[in-house]
PDB file of C-alpha atoms in Angstrom:
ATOM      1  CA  UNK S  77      89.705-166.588 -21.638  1.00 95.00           C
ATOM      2  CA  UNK S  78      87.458-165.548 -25.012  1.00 97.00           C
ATOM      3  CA  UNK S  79      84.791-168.437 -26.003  1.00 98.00           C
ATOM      4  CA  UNK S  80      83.427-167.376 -29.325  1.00 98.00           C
ATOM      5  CA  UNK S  81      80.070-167.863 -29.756  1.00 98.00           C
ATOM      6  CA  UNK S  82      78.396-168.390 -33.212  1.00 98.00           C
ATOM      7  CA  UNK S  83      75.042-168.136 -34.313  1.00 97.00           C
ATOM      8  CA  UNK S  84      75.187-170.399 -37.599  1.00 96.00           C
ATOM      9  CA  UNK S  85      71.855-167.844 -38.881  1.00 96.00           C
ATOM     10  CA  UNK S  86      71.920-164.675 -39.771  1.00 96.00           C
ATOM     11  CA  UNK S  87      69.083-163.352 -37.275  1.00 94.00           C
ATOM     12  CA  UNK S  88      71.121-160.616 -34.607  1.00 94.00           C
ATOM     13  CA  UNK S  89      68.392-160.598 -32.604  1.00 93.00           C
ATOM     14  CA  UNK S  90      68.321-164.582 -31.850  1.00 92.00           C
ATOM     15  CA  UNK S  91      72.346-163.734 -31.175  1.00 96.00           C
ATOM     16  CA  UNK S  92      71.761-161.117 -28.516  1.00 94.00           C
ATOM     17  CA  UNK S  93      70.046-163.208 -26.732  1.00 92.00           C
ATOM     18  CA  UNK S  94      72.400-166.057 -27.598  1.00 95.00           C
ATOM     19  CA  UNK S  95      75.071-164.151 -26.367  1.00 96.00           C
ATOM     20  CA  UNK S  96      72.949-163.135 -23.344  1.00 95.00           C
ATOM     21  CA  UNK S  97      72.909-166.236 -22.110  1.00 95.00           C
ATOM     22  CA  UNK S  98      76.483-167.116 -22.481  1.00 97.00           C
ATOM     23  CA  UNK S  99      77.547-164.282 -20.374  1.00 97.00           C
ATOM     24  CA  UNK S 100      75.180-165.322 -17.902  1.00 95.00           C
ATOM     25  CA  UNK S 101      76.432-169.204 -17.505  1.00 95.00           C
ATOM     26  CA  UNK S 102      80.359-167.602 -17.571  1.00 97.00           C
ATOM     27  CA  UNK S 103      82.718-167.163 -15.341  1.00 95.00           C
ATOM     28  CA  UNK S 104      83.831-163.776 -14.569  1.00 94.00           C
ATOM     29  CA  UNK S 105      87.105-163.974 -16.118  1.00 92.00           C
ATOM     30  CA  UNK S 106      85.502-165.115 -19.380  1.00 97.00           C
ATOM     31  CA  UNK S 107      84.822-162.825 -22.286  1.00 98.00           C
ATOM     32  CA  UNK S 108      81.939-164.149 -24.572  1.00 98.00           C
ATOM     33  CA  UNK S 109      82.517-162.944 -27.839  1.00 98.00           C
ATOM     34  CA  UNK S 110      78.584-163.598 -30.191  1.00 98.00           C
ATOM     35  CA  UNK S 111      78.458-163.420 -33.350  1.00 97.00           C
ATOM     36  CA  UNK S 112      76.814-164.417 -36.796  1.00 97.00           C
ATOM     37  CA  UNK S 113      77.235-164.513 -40.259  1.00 96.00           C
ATOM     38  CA  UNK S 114      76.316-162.253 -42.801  1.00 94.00           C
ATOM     39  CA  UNK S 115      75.693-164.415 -45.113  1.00 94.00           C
ATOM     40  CA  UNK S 116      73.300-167.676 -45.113  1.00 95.00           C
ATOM     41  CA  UNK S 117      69.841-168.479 -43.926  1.00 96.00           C
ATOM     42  CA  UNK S 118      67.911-166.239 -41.112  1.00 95.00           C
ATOM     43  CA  UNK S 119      67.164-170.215 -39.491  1.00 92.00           C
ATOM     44  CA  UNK S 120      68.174-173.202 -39.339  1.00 93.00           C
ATOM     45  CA  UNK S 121      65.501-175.470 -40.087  1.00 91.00           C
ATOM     46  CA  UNK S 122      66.294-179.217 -41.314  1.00 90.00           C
ATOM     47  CA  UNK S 123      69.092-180.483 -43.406  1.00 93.00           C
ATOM     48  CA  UNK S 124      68.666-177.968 -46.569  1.00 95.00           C
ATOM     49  CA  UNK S 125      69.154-174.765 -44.304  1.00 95.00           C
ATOM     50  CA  UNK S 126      72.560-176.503 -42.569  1.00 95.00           C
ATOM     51  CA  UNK S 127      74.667-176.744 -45.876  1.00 95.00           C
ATOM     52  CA  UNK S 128      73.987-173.164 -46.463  1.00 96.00           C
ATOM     53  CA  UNK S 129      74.633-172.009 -43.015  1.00 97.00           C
ATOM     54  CA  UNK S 130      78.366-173.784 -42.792  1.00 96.00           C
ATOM     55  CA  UNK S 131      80.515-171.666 -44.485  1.00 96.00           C
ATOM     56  CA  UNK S 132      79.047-168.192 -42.959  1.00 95.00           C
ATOM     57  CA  UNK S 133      80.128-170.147 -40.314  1.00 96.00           C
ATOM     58  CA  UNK S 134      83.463-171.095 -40.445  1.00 96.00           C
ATOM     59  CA  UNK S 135      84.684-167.930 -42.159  1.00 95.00           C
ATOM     60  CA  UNK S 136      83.359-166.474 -38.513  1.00 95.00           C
ATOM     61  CA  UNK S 137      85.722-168.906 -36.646  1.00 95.00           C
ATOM     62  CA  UNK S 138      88.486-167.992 -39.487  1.00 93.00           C
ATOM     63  CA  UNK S 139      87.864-164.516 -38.050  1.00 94.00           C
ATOM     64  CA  UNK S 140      88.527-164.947 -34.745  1.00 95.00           C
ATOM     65  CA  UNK S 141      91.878-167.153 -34.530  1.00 93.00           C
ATOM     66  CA  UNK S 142      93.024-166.420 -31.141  1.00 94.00           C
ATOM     67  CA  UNK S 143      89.582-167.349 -29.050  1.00 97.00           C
ATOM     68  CA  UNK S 144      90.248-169.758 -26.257  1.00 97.00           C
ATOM     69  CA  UNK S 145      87.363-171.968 -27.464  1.00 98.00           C
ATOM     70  CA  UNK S 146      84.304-171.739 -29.715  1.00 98.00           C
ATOM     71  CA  UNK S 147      80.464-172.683 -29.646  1.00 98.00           C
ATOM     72  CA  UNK S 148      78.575-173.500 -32.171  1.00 98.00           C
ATOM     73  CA  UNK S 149      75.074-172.116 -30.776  1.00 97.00           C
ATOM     74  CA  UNK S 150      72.603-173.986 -33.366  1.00 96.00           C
ATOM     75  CA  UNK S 151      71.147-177.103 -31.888  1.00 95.00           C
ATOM     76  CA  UNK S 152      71.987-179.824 -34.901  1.00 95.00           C
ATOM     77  CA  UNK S 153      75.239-179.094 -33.634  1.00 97.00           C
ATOM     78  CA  UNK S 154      75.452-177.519 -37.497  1.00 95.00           C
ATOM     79  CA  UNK S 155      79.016-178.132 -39.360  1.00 96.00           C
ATOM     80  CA  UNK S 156      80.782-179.161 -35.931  1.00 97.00           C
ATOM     81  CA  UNK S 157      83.148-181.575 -37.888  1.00 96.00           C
ATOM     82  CA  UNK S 158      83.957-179.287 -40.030  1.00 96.00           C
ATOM     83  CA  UNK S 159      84.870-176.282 -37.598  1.00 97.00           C
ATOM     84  CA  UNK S 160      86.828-178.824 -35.185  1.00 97.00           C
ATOM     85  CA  UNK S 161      88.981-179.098 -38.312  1.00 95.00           C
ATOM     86  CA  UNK S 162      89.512-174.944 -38.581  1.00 91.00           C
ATOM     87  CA  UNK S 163      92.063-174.824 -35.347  1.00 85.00           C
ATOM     88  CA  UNK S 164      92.944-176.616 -32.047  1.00 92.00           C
ATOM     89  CA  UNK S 165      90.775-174.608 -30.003  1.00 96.00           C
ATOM     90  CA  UNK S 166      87.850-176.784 -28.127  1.00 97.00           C
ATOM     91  CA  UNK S 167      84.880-176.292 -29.940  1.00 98.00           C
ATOM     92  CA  UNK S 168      81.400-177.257 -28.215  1.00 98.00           C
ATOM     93  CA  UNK S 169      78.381-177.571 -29.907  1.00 98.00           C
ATOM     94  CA  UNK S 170      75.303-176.630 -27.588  1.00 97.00           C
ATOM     95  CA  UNK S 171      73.127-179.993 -28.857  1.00 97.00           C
ATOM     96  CA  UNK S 172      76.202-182.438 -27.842  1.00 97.00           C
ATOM     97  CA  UNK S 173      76.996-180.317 -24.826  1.00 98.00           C
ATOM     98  CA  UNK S 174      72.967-180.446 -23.106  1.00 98.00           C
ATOM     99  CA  UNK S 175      72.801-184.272 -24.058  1.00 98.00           C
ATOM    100  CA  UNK S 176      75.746-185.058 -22.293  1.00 98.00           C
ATOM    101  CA  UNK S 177      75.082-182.808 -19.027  1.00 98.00           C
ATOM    102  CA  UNK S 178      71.131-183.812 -19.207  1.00 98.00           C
ATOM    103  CA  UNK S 179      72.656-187.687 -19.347  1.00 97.00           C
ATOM    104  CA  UNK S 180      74.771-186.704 -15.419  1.00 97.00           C
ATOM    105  CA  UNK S 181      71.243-185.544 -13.979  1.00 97.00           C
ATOM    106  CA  UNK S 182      68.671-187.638 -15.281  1.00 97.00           C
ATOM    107  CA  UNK S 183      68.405-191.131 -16.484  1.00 96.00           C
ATOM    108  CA  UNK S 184      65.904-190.237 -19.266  1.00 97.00           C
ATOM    109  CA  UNK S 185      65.130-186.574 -20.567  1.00 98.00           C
ATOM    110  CA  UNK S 186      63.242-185.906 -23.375  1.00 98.00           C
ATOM    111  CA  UNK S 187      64.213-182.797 -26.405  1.00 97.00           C
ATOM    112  CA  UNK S 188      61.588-180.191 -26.879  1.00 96.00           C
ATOM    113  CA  UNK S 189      62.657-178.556 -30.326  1.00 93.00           C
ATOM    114  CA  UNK S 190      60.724-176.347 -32.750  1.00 90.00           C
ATOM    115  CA  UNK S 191      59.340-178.055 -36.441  1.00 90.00           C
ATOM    116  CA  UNK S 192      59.031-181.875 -36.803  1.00 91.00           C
ATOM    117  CA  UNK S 193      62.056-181.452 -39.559  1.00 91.00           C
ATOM    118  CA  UNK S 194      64.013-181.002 -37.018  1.00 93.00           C
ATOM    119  CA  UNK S 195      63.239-184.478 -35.263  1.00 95.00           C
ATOM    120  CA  UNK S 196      65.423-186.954 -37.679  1.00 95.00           C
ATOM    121  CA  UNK S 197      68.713-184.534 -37.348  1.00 95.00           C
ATOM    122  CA  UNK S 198      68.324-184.601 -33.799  1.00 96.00           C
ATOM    123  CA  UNK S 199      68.016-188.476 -33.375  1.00 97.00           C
ATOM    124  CA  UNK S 200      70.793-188.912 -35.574  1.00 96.00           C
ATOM    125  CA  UNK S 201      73.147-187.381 -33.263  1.00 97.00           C
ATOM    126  CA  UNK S 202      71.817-188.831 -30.537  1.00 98.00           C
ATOM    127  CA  UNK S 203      72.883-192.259 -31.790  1.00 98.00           C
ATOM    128  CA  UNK S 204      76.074-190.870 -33.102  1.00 96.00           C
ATOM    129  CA  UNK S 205      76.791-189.518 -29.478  1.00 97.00           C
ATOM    130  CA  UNK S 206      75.513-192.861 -27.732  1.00 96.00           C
ATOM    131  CA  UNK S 207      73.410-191.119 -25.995  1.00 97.00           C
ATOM    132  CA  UNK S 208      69.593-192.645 -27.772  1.00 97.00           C
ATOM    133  CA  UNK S 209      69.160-194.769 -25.324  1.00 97.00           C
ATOM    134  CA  UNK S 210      69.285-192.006 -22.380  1.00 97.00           C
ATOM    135  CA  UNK S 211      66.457-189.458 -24.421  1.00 98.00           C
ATOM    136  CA  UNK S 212      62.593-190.836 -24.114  1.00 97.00           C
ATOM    137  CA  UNK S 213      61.491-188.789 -26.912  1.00 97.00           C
ATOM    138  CA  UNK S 214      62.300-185.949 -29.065  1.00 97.00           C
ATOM    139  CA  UNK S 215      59.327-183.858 -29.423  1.00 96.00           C
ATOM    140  CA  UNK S 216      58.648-180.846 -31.857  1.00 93.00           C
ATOM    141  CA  UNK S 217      56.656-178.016 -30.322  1.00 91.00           C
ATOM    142  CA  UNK S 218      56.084-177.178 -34.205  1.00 86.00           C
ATOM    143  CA  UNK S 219      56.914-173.119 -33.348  1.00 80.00           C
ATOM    144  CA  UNK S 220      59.466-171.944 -36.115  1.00 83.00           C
ATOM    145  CA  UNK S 221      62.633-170.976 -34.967  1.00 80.00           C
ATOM    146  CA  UNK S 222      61.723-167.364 -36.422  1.00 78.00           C
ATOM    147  CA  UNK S 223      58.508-167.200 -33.667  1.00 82.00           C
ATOM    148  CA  UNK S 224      60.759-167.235 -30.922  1.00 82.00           C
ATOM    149  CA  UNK S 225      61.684-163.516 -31.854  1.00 77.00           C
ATOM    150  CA  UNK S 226      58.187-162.123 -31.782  1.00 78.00           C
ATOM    151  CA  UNK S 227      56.784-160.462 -29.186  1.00 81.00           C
ATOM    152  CA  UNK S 228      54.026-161.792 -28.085  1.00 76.00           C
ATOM    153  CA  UNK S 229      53.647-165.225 -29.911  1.00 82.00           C
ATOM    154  CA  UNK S 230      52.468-168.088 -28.308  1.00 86.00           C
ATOM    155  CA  UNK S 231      55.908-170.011 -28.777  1.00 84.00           C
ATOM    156  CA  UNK S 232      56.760-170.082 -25.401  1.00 87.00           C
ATOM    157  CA  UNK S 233      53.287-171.965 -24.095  1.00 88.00           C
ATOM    158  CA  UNK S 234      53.438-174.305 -26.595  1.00 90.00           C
ATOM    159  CA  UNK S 235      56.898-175.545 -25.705  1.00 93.00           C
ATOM    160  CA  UNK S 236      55.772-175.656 -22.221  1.00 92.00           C
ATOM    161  CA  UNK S 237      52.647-177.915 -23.282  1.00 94.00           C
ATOM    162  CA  UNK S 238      55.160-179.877 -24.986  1.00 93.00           C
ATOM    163  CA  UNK S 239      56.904-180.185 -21.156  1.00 96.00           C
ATOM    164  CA  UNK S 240      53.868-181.173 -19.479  1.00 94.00           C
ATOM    165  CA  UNK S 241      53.472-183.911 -22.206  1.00 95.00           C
ATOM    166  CA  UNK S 242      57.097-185.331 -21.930  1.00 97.00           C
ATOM    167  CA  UNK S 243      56.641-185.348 -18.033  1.00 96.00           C
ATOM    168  CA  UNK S 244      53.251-187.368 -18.222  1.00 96.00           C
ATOM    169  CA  UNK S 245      54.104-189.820 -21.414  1.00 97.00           C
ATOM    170  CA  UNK S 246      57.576-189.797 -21.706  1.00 97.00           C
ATOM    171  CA  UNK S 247      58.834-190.669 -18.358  1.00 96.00           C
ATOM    172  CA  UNK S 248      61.195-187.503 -18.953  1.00 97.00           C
ATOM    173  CA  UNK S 249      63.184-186.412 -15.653  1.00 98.00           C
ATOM    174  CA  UNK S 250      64.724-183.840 -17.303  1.00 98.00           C
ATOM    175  CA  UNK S 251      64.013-181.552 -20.395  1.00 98.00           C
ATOM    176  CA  UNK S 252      66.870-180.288 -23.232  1.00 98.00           C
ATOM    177  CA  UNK S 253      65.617-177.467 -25.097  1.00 95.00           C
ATOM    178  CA  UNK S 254      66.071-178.066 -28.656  1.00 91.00           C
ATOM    179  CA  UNK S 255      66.833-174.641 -29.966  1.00 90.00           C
ATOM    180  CA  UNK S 256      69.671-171.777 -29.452  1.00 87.00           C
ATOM    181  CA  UNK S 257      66.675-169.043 -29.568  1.00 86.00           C
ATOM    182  CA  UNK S 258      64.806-171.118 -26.557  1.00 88.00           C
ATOM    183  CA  UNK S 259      67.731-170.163 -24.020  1.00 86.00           C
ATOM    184  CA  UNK S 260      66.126-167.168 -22.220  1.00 87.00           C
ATOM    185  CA  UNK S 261      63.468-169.865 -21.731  1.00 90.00           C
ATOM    186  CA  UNK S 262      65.018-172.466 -19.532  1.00 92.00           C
ATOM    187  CA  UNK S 263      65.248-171.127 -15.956  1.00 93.00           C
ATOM    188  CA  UNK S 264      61.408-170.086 -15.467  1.00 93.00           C
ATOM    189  CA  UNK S 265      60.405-173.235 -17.317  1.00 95.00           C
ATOM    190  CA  UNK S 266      62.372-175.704 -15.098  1.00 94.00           C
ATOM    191  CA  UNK S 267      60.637-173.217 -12.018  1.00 95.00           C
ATOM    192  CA  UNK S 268      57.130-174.106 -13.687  1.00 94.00           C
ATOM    193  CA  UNK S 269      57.841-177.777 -14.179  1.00 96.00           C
ATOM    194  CA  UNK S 270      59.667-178.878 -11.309  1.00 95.00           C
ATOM    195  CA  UNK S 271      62.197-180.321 -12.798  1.00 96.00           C
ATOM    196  CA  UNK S 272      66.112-179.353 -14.615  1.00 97.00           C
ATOM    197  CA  UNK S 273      64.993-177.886 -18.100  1.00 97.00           C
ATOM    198  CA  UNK S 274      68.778-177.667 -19.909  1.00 97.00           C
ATOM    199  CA  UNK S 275      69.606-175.115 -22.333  1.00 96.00           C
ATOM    200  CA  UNK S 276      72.575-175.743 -24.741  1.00 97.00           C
ATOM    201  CA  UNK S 277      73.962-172.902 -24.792  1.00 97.00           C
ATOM    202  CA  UNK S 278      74.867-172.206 -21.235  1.00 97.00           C
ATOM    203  CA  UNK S 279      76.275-176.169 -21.257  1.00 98.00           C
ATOM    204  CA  UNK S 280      78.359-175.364 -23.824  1.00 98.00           C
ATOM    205  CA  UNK S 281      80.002-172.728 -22.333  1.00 98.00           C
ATOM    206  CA  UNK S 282      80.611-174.041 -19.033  1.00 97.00           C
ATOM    207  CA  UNK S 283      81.954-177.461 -20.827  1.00 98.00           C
ATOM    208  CA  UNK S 284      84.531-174.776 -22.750  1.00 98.00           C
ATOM    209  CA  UNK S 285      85.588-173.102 -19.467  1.00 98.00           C
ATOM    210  CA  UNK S 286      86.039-176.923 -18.053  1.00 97.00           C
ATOM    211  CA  UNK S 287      88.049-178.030 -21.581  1.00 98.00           C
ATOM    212  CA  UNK S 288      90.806-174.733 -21.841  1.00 98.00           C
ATOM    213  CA  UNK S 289      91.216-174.604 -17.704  1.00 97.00           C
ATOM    214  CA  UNK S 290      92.423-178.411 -17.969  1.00 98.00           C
ATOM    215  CA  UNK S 291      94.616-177.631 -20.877  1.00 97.00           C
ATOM    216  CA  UNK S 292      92.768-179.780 -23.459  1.00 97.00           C
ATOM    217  CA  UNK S 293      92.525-178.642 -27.136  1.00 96.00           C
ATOM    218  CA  UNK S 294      91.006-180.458 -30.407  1.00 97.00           C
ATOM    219  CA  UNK S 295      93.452-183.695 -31.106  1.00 96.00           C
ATOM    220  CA  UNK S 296      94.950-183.105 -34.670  1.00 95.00           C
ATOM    221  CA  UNK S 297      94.956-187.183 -35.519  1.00 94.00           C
ATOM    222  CA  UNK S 298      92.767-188.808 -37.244  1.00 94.00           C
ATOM    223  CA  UNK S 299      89.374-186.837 -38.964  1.00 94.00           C
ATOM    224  CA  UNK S 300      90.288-183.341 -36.993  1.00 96.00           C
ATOM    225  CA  UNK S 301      93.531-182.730 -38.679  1.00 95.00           C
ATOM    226  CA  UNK S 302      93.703-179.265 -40.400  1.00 93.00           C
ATOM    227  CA  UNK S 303      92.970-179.799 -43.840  1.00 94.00           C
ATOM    228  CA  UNK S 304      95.395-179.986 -46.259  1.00 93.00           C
ATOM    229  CA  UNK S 305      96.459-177.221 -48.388  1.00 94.00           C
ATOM    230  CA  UNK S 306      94.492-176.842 -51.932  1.00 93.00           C
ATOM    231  CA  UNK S 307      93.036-174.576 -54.189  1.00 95.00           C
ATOM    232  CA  UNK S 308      89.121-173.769 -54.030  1.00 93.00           C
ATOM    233  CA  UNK S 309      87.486-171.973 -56.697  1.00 94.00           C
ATOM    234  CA  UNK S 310      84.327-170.220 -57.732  1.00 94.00           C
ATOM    235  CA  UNK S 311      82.775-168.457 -53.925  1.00 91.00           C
ATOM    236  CA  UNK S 312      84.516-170.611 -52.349  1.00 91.00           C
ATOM    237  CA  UNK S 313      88.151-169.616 -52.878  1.00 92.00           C
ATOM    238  CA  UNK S 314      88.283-167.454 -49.621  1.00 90.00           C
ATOM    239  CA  UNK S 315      87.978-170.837 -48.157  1.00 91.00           C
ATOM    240  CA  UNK S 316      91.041-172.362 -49.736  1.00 92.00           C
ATOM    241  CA  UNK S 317      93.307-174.227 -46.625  1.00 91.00           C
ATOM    242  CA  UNK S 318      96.450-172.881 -46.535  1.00 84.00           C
TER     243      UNK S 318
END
């Protein structure tokens, strides 16, 4: 099978290693296909960012029709409505996807993400999910998603700090890294901790392997069906459904 994987930002570095860690958490039969946009915003940072980073996005998916399934590597789970709308492949996005496999391990774990904007996006689909009442805390490490790309920053102490904090205060028995650039991060942090340290992207992709082996695609009732055909102008005529 092919599981595209999209970066919603335009940083290629962020989707190496996004795509890095796909292949890693795949089967051997699975071709990870990571990619990003050329146009939009270099992060995704908050609410503003998001609306900007949604159509790079789905003209990515429009691009790759025939994938088995497709994951939507930002951690707001960015546009995931919208791109369950673009076909009937399974699409995954990696926030939904470590909530849910964090929630089968743990009976509280806590989300270490990068700026304090981040927070209120994240709780919000934590009560959309029904999941709230499973995550002690979500905690901002306040490293921008951009610092996770240079060499040598501290980024990667302060999320563990932020760890160590959940562990002691929180109650947290596991950890969901809140951020698709943190997934090189999780094995040798769950190693330091003692305890499962989730990365998104790696649940996603296992949870796509699980969804197209069983047969299952996107359901085409209700708010998924493909959207009906109409005229877009301006930039966004590319976009029109047909």
């Amino acid at each position: 099978m092919d599981i595209l994987v999209i970066n919603p930002n335009t940083t290629a570095s962020m989707t190496r290693k996004i795509g890095e860690a796909a292949r890693s958490a795949a089967s051997s039969g699975t071709r990870i296909i990571a990619v990003n946009p050329k146009d939009g915003p270099p992060s995704i940072e908050g609410y503003f960012d998001e609306v900007f980073a949604i159509p790079g996005m789905i003209g990515a998916m429009q691009k790759h029709p025939a994938a088995s399934a497709c994951v939507i590597a930002c951690f707001d789970d960015t546009g995931l409505d919208a791109a369950r709308c673009v076909g009937d492949m399974p699409v995954v996005g990696i926030g939904e996807a470590a909530f849910h496999m964090a929630s089968l391990i743990a009976g509280k774990f806590s989300v270490v993400t990068t700026l304090s904007r981040s927070v209120p996006a994240i709780e919000h689909n934590l009560v959309r999910y029904g999941l709230a009442s499973r995550c002690a805390r979500v905690r901002a490490s306040d490293v921008p998603v951009l610092e996770l790309e240079v060499p040598g920053s501290n980024a990667r102490s302060r999320i563990s700090e932020e760890i160590e904090s959940a562990i002691r205060d929180d109650g947290a028995e596991a950890i969901v890294l809140g951020c698709a650039g943190m997934a090189d991060l999780a094995a040798a942090l769950g190693r330091e901790h003692s305890l499962p340290v989730l990365d998104g992207v790696a649940c996603a992709v296992q949870l796509c392997e699980s969804l197209v082996r069983l047969g299952l695609t996107t359901s085409k009732l209700g708010g998924y069906q493909t959207p009906r055909r109409k005229s877009f102008t301006g930039i966004f005529a590319p976009f029109s459904p047909s």
